[in-house]
Short mmCIF file of C-alpha atoms and ligand atoms in Angstrom, two decimals:
data_model
loop_
_atom_site.label_atom_id
_atom_site.label_comp_id
_atom_site.label_asym_id
_atom_site.label_seq_id
_atom_site.Cartn_x
_atom_site.Cartn_y
_atom_site.Cartn_z
CA UNK A 1 64.41 32.24 -20.02
CA UNK A 2 64.95 29.12 -17.91
CA UNK A 3 62.78 28.78 -14.82
CA UNK A 4 64.24 29.44 -11.38
CA UNK A 5 65.18 26.30 -9.43
CA UNK A 6 65.35 27.99 -6.05
CA UNK A 7 62.24 27.82 -3.90
CA UNK A 8 60.39 31.05 -3.07
CA UNK A 9 62.34 33.39 -0.78
CA UNK A 10 62.40 32.30 2.84
CA UNK A 11 60.74 28.89 2.37
CA UNK A 12 62.42 25.50 2.20
CA UNK A 13 62.35 22.41 0.03
CA UNK A 14 62.58 19.27 2.11
CA UNK A 15 64.69 16.63 0.37
CA UNK A 16 64.38 13.17 1.96
CA UNK A 17 67.29 13.77 4.35
CA UNK A 18 65.75 17.04 5.54
CA UNK A 19 62.39 15.37 5.82
CA UNK A 20 63.93 12.66 8.03
CA UNK A 21 65.22 15.38 10.38
CA UNK A 22 61.90 17.21 10.27
CA UNK A 23 60.07 13.97 11.11
CA UNK A 24 62.44 13.36 13.99
CA UNK A 25 61.75 16.85 15.35
CA UNK A 26 57.99 16.34 15.01
CA UNK A 27 58.23 12.95 16.70
CA UNK A 28 59.87 14.37 19.84
CA UNK A 29 57.35 17.25 19.88
CA UNK A 30 54.40 14.87 19.53
CA UNK A 31 55.68 12.26 21.99
CA UNK A 32 56.35 14.87 24.67
CA UNK A 33 52.94 16.56 24.29
CA UNK A 34 51.21 13.17 24.37
CA UNK A 35 53.19 12.15 27.46
CA UNK A 36 51.22 14.90 29.26
CA UNK A 37 47.87 13.79 27.83
CA UNK A 38 47.56 16.49 25.14
CA UNK A 39 45.35 15.72 22.13
CA UNK A 40 46.22 16.68 18.58
CA UNK A 41 44.06 19.08 16.52
CA UNK A 42 44.47 20.85 13.20
CA UNK A 43 42.88 23.52 10.99
CA UNK A 44 43.25 25.14 7.59
CA UNK A 45 46.13 27.46 6.79
CA UNK A 46 43.60 30.02 5.48
CA UNK A 47 41.77 32.28 7.89
CA UNK A 48 39.67 35.39 7.40
CA UNK A 49 42.04 38.34 7.91
CA UNK A 50 39.95 39.97 10.61
CA UNK A 51 40.76 37.10 12.97
CA UNK A 52 44.16 38.68 13.57
CA UNK A 53 43.13 42.32 13.71
CA UNK A 54 41.86 42.33 17.28
CA UNK A 55 44.75 41.03 19.33
CA UNK A 56 47.76 39.69 17.51
CA UNK A 57 49.80 42.90 17.64
CA UNK A 58 50.64 45.61 15.16
CA UNK A 59 53.92 44.31 13.80
CA UNK A 60 52.50 40.93 12.90
CA UNK A 61 49.38 42.30 11.24
CA UNK A 62 50.72 45.32 9.39
CA UNK A 63 54.10 44.05 8.30
CA UNK A 64 54.20 40.30 8.47
CA UNK A 65 51.06 38.71 7.12
CA UNK A 66 50.45 37.27 3.69
CA UNK A 67 47.01 38.63 2.97
CA UNK A 68 45.05 38.60 -0.27
CA UNK A 69 41.54 39.00 -1.57
CA UNK A 70 39.94 35.79 -2.81
CA UNK A 71 37.77 35.55 -5.94
CA UNK A 72 34.69 36.19 -3.83
CA UNK A 73 36.12 39.48 -2.50
CA UNK A 74 36.96 38.15 1.00
CA UNK A 75 40.15 39.20 2.79
CA UNK A 76 42.10 36.06 3.53
CA UNK A 77 45.36 35.54 5.46
CA UNK A 78 47.81 32.65 5.47
CA UNK A 79 47.95 32.01 9.21
CA UNK A 80 51.03 33.54 10.88
CA UNK A 81 50.34 31.80 14.22
CA UNK A 82 47.88 29.31 15.72
CA UNK A 83 46.63 31.04 18.87
CA UNK A 84 43.73 32.97 17.23
CA UNK A 85 42.71 29.83 15.32
CA UNK A 86 42.66 27.60 18.37
CA UNK A 87 40.80 30.30 20.32
CA UNK A 88 38.23 30.42 17.49
CA UNK A 89 37.85 26.63 17.58
CA UNK A 90 37.37 26.60 21.34
CA UNK A 91 34.94 29.55 21.20
CA UNK A 92 32.82 27.76 18.59
CA UNK A 93 32.27 24.65 20.72
CA UNK A 94 32.84 26.07 24.19
CA UNK A 95 29.48 24.85 25.51
CA UNK A 96 30.07 21.28 24.34
CA UNK A 97 33.46 20.90 25.98
CA UNK A 98 34.24 19.93 29.49
CA UNK A 99 37.33 21.76 30.60
CA UNK A 100 40.25 21.58 31.04
CA UNK A 101 41.28 20.82 27.48
CA UNK A 102 44.86 19.93 26.69
CA UNK A 103 45.56 20.37 22.99
CA UNK A 104 48.55 20.39 20.67
CA UNK A 105 49.19 20.89 16.97
CA UNK A 106 52.17 21.14 14.59
CA UNK A 107 51.02 23.58 11.89
CA UNK A 108 53.02 25.56 9.32
CA UNK A 109 52.85 29.35 9.21
CA UNK A 110 53.76 32.19 6.90
CA UNK A 111 55.31 35.44 8.11
CA UNK A 112 56.68 38.07 5.77
CA UNK A 113 59.96 38.55 7.65
CA UNK A 114 63.48 39.21 6.46
CA UNK A 115 64.90 35.71 6.15
CA UNK A 116 67.87 35.25 8.50
CA UNK A 117 69.25 32.65 10.86
CA UNK A 118 66.36 31.28 12.89
CA UNK A 119 63.75 33.28 10.97
CA UNK A 120 62.14 32.20 7.71
CA UNK A 121 58.93 33.03 5.89
CA UNK A 122 57.48 29.57 6.25
CA UNK A 123 58.09 27.52 9.36
CA UNK A 124 56.42 24.85 11.47
CA UNK A 125 55.57 25.41 15.10
CA UNK A 126 54.49 23.05 17.84
CA UNK A 127 51.63 24.64 19.76
CA UNK A 128 50.81 23.28 23.20
CA UNK A 129 47.93 24.94 25.05
CA UNK A 130 45.76 24.20 28.06
CA UNK A 131 42.28 25.74 28.35
CA UNK A 132 40.11 26.16 31.43
CA UNK A 133 42.66 26.34 34.24
CA UNK A 134 43.00 29.62 36.07
CA UNK A 135 45.49 28.36 38.61
CA UNK A 136 49.22 28.75 38.10
CA UNK A 137 49.54 24.94 37.93
CA UNK A 138 48.71 25.25 34.24
CA UNK A 139 51.50 27.78 33.59
CA UNK A 140 53.91 25.51 35.41
CA UNK A 141 52.79 22.43 33.47
CA UNK A 142 53.25 24.30 30.19
CA UNK A 143 56.77 25.42 31.11
CA UNK A 144 57.57 21.91 32.29
CA UNK A 145 56.53 20.49 28.90
CA UNK A 146 58.75 22.99 27.10
CA UNK A 147 61.62 21.99 29.38
CA UNK A 148 60.99 18.28 28.75
CA UNK A 149 61.04 18.83 25.00
CA UNK A 150 64.54 20.30 25.24
CA UNK A 151 65.66 17.41 27.45
CA UNK A 152 64.08 14.83 25.14
CA UNK A 153 66.12 16.28 22.28
CA UNK A 154 69.18 15.66 24.43
CA UNK A 155 69.84 19.31 25.32
CA UNK A 156 71.03 19.43 28.91
CA UNK A 157 69.83 22.05 31.37
CA UNK A 158 73.10 24.00 31.42
CA UNK A 159 72.75 24.74 27.69
CA UNK A 160 69.47 26.66 27.77
CA UNK A 161 67.63 29.23 29.85
CA UNK A 162 63.93 29.74 30.55
CA UNK A 163 63.10 33.44 30.95
CA UNK A 164 59.85 34.45 32.56
CA UNK A 165 57.97 37.62 33.28
CA UNK A 166 54.44 38.61 34.28
CA UNK A 167 52.42 40.76 31.87
CA UNK A 168 49.89 41.71 34.54
CA UNK A 169 52.70 43.17 36.60
CA UNK A 170 53.95 45.20 33.63
CA UNK A 171 50.44 46.40 32.74
CA UNK A 172 49.77 47.52 36.31
CA UNK A 173 53.08 49.34 36.47
CA UNK A 174 52.52 51.19 33.17
CA UNK A 175 49.04 52.19 34.25
CA UNK A 176 50.38 53.48 37.54
CA UNK A 177 52.81 55.60 35.52
CA UNK A 178 49.84 57.20 33.78
CA UNK A 179 50.10 55.55 30.37
CA UNK A 180 46.87 54.89 28.47
CA UNK A 181 46.26 51.58 26.72
CA UNK A 182 47.68 52.66 23.40
CA UNK A 183 50.83 54.13 24.97
CA UNK A 184 51.17 51.05 27.12
CA UNK A 185 51.07 48.72 24.09
CA UNK A 186 53.72 50.83 22.35
CA UNK A 187 55.83 50.96 25.49
CA UNK A 188 55.76 47.17 25.84
CA UNK A 189 56.95 46.85 22.30
CA UNK A 190 59.89 49.19 23.06
CA UNK A 191 60.78 47.40 26.30
CA UNK A 192 60.68 44.12 24.38
CA UNK A 193 63.30 45.45 21.96
CA UNK A 194 65.36 47.31 24.56
CA UNK A 195 68.49 45.20 24.15
CA UNK A 196 68.51 45.75 20.38
CA UNK A 197 67.99 49.54 20.58
CA UNK A 198 70.49 52.33 21.07
CA UNK A 199 67.88 55.09 21.49
CA UNK A 200 65.68 53.41 24.09
CA UNK A 201 65.76 56.37 26.49
CA UNK A 202 64.80 58.95 23.84
CA UNK A 203 62.03 56.78 22.40
CA UNK A 204 60.47 55.97 25.76
CA UNK A 205 60.70 59.57 26.93
CA UNK A 206 58.97 60.76 23.75
CA UNK A 207 56.20 58.23 24.29
CA UNK A 208 55.67 58.78 28.02
CA UNK A 209 56.16 62.56 27.88
CA UNK A 210 58.77 62.31 30.66
CA UNK A 211 61.94 60.33 31.38
CA UNK A 212 61.00 56.70 31.67
CA UNK A 213 62.52 54.36 34.17
CA UNK A 214 61.23 50.89 34.59
CA UNK A 215 62.07 48.71 37.56
CA UNK A 216 60.15 45.53 38.23
CA UNK A 217 60.36 43.16 41.13
CA UNK A 218 59.18 39.62 40.56
CA UNK A 219 55.48 39.17 41.32
CA UNK A 220 54.17 36.48 43.68
CA UNK A 221 53.12 34.52 40.62
CA UNK A 222 56.65 34.58 39.28
CA UNK A 223 58.15 33.59 42.60
CA UNK A 224 55.68 30.73 42.92
CA UNK A 225 56.35 29.54 39.39
CA UNK A 226 60.13 29.63 39.80
CA UNK A 227 59.95 27.92 43.18
CA UNK A 228 57.75 25.11 42.02
CA UNK A 229 59.76 24.57 38.84
CA UNK A 230 62.85 24.35 41.04
CA UNK A 231 61.08 21.76 43.15
CA UNK A 232 60.50 19.75 40.01
CA UNK A 233 64.23 19.76 39.39
CA UNK A 234 64.18 22.58 36.84
CA UNK A 235 66.76 25.12 37.88
CA UNK A 236 67.42 27.13 34.71
CA UNK A 237 64.47 29.52 35.09
CA UNK A 238 65.19 33.23 35.49
CA UNK A 239 63.08 36.34 36.01
CA UNK A 240 63.40 38.58 32.90
CA UNK A 241 61.76 41.98 33.54
CA UNK A 242 62.26 43.12 29.92
CA UNK A 243 60.52 40.14 28.38
CA UNK A 244 57.19 41.37 26.96
CA UNK A 245 56.35 39.05 24.03
CA UNK A 246 55.00 40.73 20.91
CA UNK A 247 51.34 39.74 21.09
CA UNK A 248 48.62 41.87 22.65
CA UNK A 249 46.62 38.91 23.95
CA UNK A 250 48.93 37.87 26.82
CA UNK A 251 47.59 38.67 30.28
CA UNK A 252 49.81 36.92 32.82
CA UNK A 253 52.98 34.88 32.90
CA UNK A 254 54.97 35.04 29.67
CA UNK A 255 58.11 33.05 28.92
CA UNK A 256 60.74 32.33 26.29
CA UNK A 257 63.50 29.77 26.04
CA UNK A 258 66.97 30.62 24.75
CA UNK A 259 70.00 28.59 23.79
CA UNK A 260 73.09 29.71 25.71
CA UNK A 261 75.77 28.70 23.17
CA UNK A 262 75.85 32.15 21.59
CA UNK A 263 75.24 30.65 18.13
CA UNK A 264 71.46 31.01 18.17
CA UNK A 265 70.17 34.34 19.34
CA UNK A 266 66.49 33.86 18.58
CA UNK A 267 64.00 32.48 21.10
CA UNK A 268 63.33 28.77 20.68
CA UNK A 269 60.00 28.82 22.50
CA UNK A 270 57.60 31.64 23.29
CA UNK A 271 54.38 31.53 25.20
CA UNK A 272 52.28 32.64 28.09
CA UNK A 273 48.85 33.09 29.57
CA UNK A 274 46.03 34.66 27.54
CA UNK A 275 42.84 34.60 29.57
CA UNK A 276 40.77 37.06 27.52
CA UNK A 277 41.22 36.00 23.91
CA UNK A 278 37.80 34.37 23.61
CA UNK A 279 36.21 37.75 24.25
CA UNK A 280 36.91 38.73 20.63
CA UNK A 281 34.27 36.14 19.67
CA UNK A 282 31.81 37.58 22.19
CA UNK A 283 32.27 34.50 24.27
CA UNK A 284 32.83 34.19 27.97
CA UNK A 285 36.43 34.08 29.12
CA UNK A 286 38.23 30.79 29.10
CA UNK A 287 41.57 30.91 30.90
CA UNK A 288 44.33 29.69 28.61
CA UNK A 289 48.07 29.24 28.61
CA UNK A 290 50.44 27.74 26.07
CA UNK A 291 53.49 28.11 23.89
CA UNK A 292 54.76 27.89 20.35
CA UNK A 293 58.08 26.30 19.45
CA UNK A 294 59.58 26.46 15.98
CA UNK A 295 61.24 23.81 13.83
CA UNK A 296 63.85 26.16 12.32
CA UNK A 297 65.40 27.30 15.59
CA UNK A 298 65.24 23.77 17.03
CA UNK A 299 67.10 22.32 14.08
CA UNK A 300 69.79 25.01 14.44
CA UNK A 301 70.21 24.11 18.10
CA UNK A 302 70.42 20.39 17.35
CA UNK A 303 73.13 21.20 14.81
CA UNK A 304 75.01 23.39 17.30
CA UNK A 305 75.15 20.55 19.83
CA UNK A 306 75.56 17.77 17.28
CA UNK A 307 72.33 16.14 18.41
CA UNK A 308 70.77 15.15 15.09
CA UNK A 309 70.56 11.36 15.02
CA UNK A 310 72.13 9.58 12.10
CA UNK A 311 69.76 9.10 9.20
CA UNK A 312 68.49 5.53 8.78
CA UNK A 313 66.34 4.38 5.89
CA UNK A 314 62.79 3.25 6.46
CA UNK A 315 63.47 0.52 3.86
CA UNK A 316 64.45 -2.79 5.50
CA UNK A 317 65.82 -4.72 2.55
CA UNK A 318 67.08 -3.93 -0.91
CA UNK A 319 66.68 -6.98 -3.15
CA UNK A 320 69.49 -7.03 -5.70
CA UNK A 321 68.51 -8.83 -8.87
CA UNK A 322 71.16 -10.87 -10.67
CA UNK A 323 69.62 -11.17 -14.14
CA UNK A 324 66.58 -10.41 -16.23
CA UNK A 325 64.99 -13.84 -15.68
CA UNK A 326 64.94 -13.35 -11.90
CA UNK A 327 63.03 -10.07 -11.83
CA UNK A 328 59.59 -11.66 -11.55
CA UNK A 329 60.76 -14.01 -8.76
CA UNK A 330 62.33 -11.06 -6.93
CA UNK A 331 59.11 -9.08 -7.21
CA UNK A 332 57.12 -12.01 -5.81
CA UNK A 333 59.53 -12.36 -2.90
CA UNK A 334 59.24 -8.62 -2.26
CA UNK A 335 55.49 -8.74 -2.22
CA UNK A 336 55.44 -11.69 0.23
CA UNK A 337 57.81 -9.82 2.55
CA UNK A 338 55.78 -6.59 2.29
CA UNK A 339 52.72 -8.58 3.38
CA UNK A 340 54.72 -9.55 6.46
CA UNK A 341 55.30 -5.90 7.31
CA UNK A 342 58.74 -5.30 5.83
CA UNK A 343 59.66 -2.38 3.56
CA UNK A 344 61.36 -3.63 0.40
CA UNK A 345 63.01 -2.10 -2.65
CA UNK A 346 63.60 -4.27 -5.72
CA UNK A 347 66.69 -3.02 -7.53
CA UNK A 348 65.93 -4.07 -11.08
CA UNK A 349 68.71 -1.95 -12.61
CA UNK A 350 70.67 -5.14 -13.48
CA UNK A 351 73.85 -3.24 -12.66
CA UNK A 352 76.79 -5.20 -11.22
CA UNK A 353 75.81 -6.81 -7.89
CA UNK A 354 78.64 -4.95 -6.13
CA UNK A 355 77.24 -1.65 -7.34
CA UNK A 356 73.71 -2.56 -6.29
CA UNK A 357 74.97 -3.34 -2.79
CA UNK A 358 76.94 -0.09 -2.67
CA UNK A 359 73.81 1.84 -3.64
CA UNK A 360 71.83 0.17 -0.82
CA UNK A 361 74.58 0.97 1.64
CA UNK A 362 74.77 4.59 0.49
CA UNK A 363 71.02 4.88 1.02
CA UNK A 364 71.50 3.52 4.58
CA UNK A 365 69.40 0.44 3.91
CA UNK A 366 70.40 -2.16 6.45
CA UNK A 367 69.88 -5.48 4.62
CA UNK A 368 70.40 -6.82 1.10
CA UNK A 369 69.40 -10.09 -0.51
CA UNK A 370 70.79 -11.00 -3.93
CA UNK A 371 68.30 -12.95 -5.99
CA UNK A 372 69.02 -15.13 -9.01
CA UNK A 373 67.29 -18.21 -10.43
CA UNK A 374 69.31 -20.50 -8.15
CA UNK A 375 68.10 -18.80 -4.97
CA UNK A 376 64.51 -18.83 -6.16
CA UNK A 377 64.49 -22.50 -7.14
CA UNK A 378 66.21 -23.71 -3.93
CA UNK A 379 64.44 -21.26 -1.62
CA UNK A 380 67.72 -20.36 0.04
CA UNK A 381 68.62 -16.68 0.25
CA UNK A 382 71.70 -14.94 1.59
CA UNK A 383 70.56 -12.18 3.89
CA UNK A 384 73.36 -9.69 4.39
CA UNK A 385 73.39 -7.20 7.24
CA UNK A 386 75.29 -4.20 5.87
CA UNK A 387 75.75 -2.67 9.30
CA UNK A 388 77.72 -5.66 10.66
CA UNK A 389 78.81 -7.35 7.43
CA UNK A 390 77.25 -10.61 8.68
CA UNK A 391 75.57 -12.91 6.21
CA UNK A 392 73.23 -15.80 6.83
CA UNK A 393 71.33 -18.30 4.72
CA UNK A 394 67.59 -18.31 5.19
CA UNK A 395 64.47 -19.65 3.53
CA UNK A 396 61.81 -17.18 2.36
CA UNK A 397 59.64 -17.82 5.42
CA UNK A 398 62.54 -17.10 7.81
CA UNK A 399 63.49 -13.68 6.47
CA UNK A 400 60.98 -11.56 8.38
CA UNK A 401 61.78 -13.33 11.66
CA UNK A 402 65.51 -12.84 11.23
CA UNK A 403 65.02 -9.13 10.75
CA UNK A 404 62.19 -8.30 13.10
CA UNK A 405 63.62 -10.64 15.75
P1 HAM B 501 56.07 33.53 18.70
O1 HAM B 501 57.00 34.05 19.74
O2 HAM B 501 55.71 34.41 17.58
O3 HAM B 501 54.77 33.02 19.48
O4 HAM B 501 56.70 32.21 18.09
C1 HAM B 501 57.10 31.14 18.91
C2 HAM B 501 58.29 30.42 18.28
O5 HAM B 501 58.05 30.15 16.90
C3 HAM B 501 59.58 31.24 18.25
O6 HAM B 501 60.22 31.18 19.51
C4 HAM B 501 60.35 30.52 17.16
O7 HAM B 501 60.85 29.27 17.62
C5 HAM B 501 59.26 30.23 16.17
N1 HAM B 501 59.17 31.28 15.13
C6 HAM B 501 58.47 32.44 15.16
N2 HAM B 501 58.63 33.15 14.02
C7 HAM B 501 59.45 32.40 13.23
C8 HAM B 501 59.99 32.57 11.91
N3 HAM B 501 59.71 33.63 11.16
N4 HAM B 501 60.81 31.60 11.42
C9 HAM B 501 61.09 30.51 12.16
N5 HAM B 501 60.61 30.29 13.40
C10 HAM B 501 59.80 31.22 13.94
C11 HAM B 501 53.60 32.63 18.90
O8 HAM B 501 53.48 32.38 17.72
C12 HAM B 501 52.46 32.40 19.88
N6 HAM B 501 51.22 32.25 19.12
C13 HAM B 501 52.78 31.19 20.72
C14 HAM B 501 51.72 30.79 21.70
C15 HAM B 501 50.97 29.66 21.70
N7 HAM B 501 51.36 31.49 22.79
C16 HAM B 501 50.41 30.83 23.45
N8 HAM B 501 50.16 29.71 22.77
#
């Protein structure tokens, strides 16, 4: 039987055009995080499974992880998120660091989910987190970065919405209603899914042992955050009392960002404050707040608003070779130009020159030079700009200058 050509369910192959888009998305993520002074870190995709057991939340652990036993009998998980990993890294060197730390990373994750629009089994996620700041300034900075990322992709404020809530407010309210910790965790998970459920009232009543009604007013923290984001010119922030976020580690402000077009129903960003996560490593608390933002949902949004820039090749010049005798000369020219910092393809197919030029144009390469023995012996080359159609005669040592300006 012939082998399957499709990739594994829910993961993607990145052909060069997809890779160009992916690189563009990563570039905006990276540039925006660095604009706020965040430093990049990374880690392995493999983690011991117990890292997630303490605080990631039931759904993620029991239904969504790729977990296996390695040859040494250890339980290993392909990371489904970065927060426990970064908490582990901070916990390990906590005493060496001087806080605050501003860190970012663009890792890939695996989650065993039903593949659908905006949800795959492998995806990449920008993580931006700040450690060591208790004050709400950190939450505001984090939300501001998320906002700037959307703007830097060209998505205007009217097209998206930042929803925020306060986990501490919810926890206090549920406690006041007499729910224990286990019931409270389950209740938050139901509230989180309220809009997608048709039996919310029955489910919550069964859990609480009495009819459940849940009214929240915005906390001071929420009012402060919204006010100061407004002062920074960010006016698309709304209080969302049903927003819980699926992870058990959040302790304060939580937020998500949604596209308003109606085409993309999944959250684009999700994050919040998690001040107690380091306790799972028996370490002292380090206040922390951050978010994750996925590549899949972002690409969908860029497609919705037609914001993906046109693909350009990273190759500067395609050298078209006229005949067999000129191949060596063309290769030498290419190597001189590469030394000067240009990216060069030598088309040694010996196809018709017109076809070689067409191929370069199809591959979005901006310049071509056709090389035959005449050009080499006289040191005069015709440099053609395929974007404008202009052609000019240049000597070898003028080519780089004409292109790089
Ligand atoms: P999360 O809400 O699970 O949060 O994911 C954040 C974002 O990652 C989502 O809004 C979405 O863009 C993307 N994402 C999640 N699952 C998938 C999937 N299956 N396919 C494609 N994209 C997906 C977290 O992971 C938290 N650890 C974020 C965080 C960082 N909180 C504090 N710091």
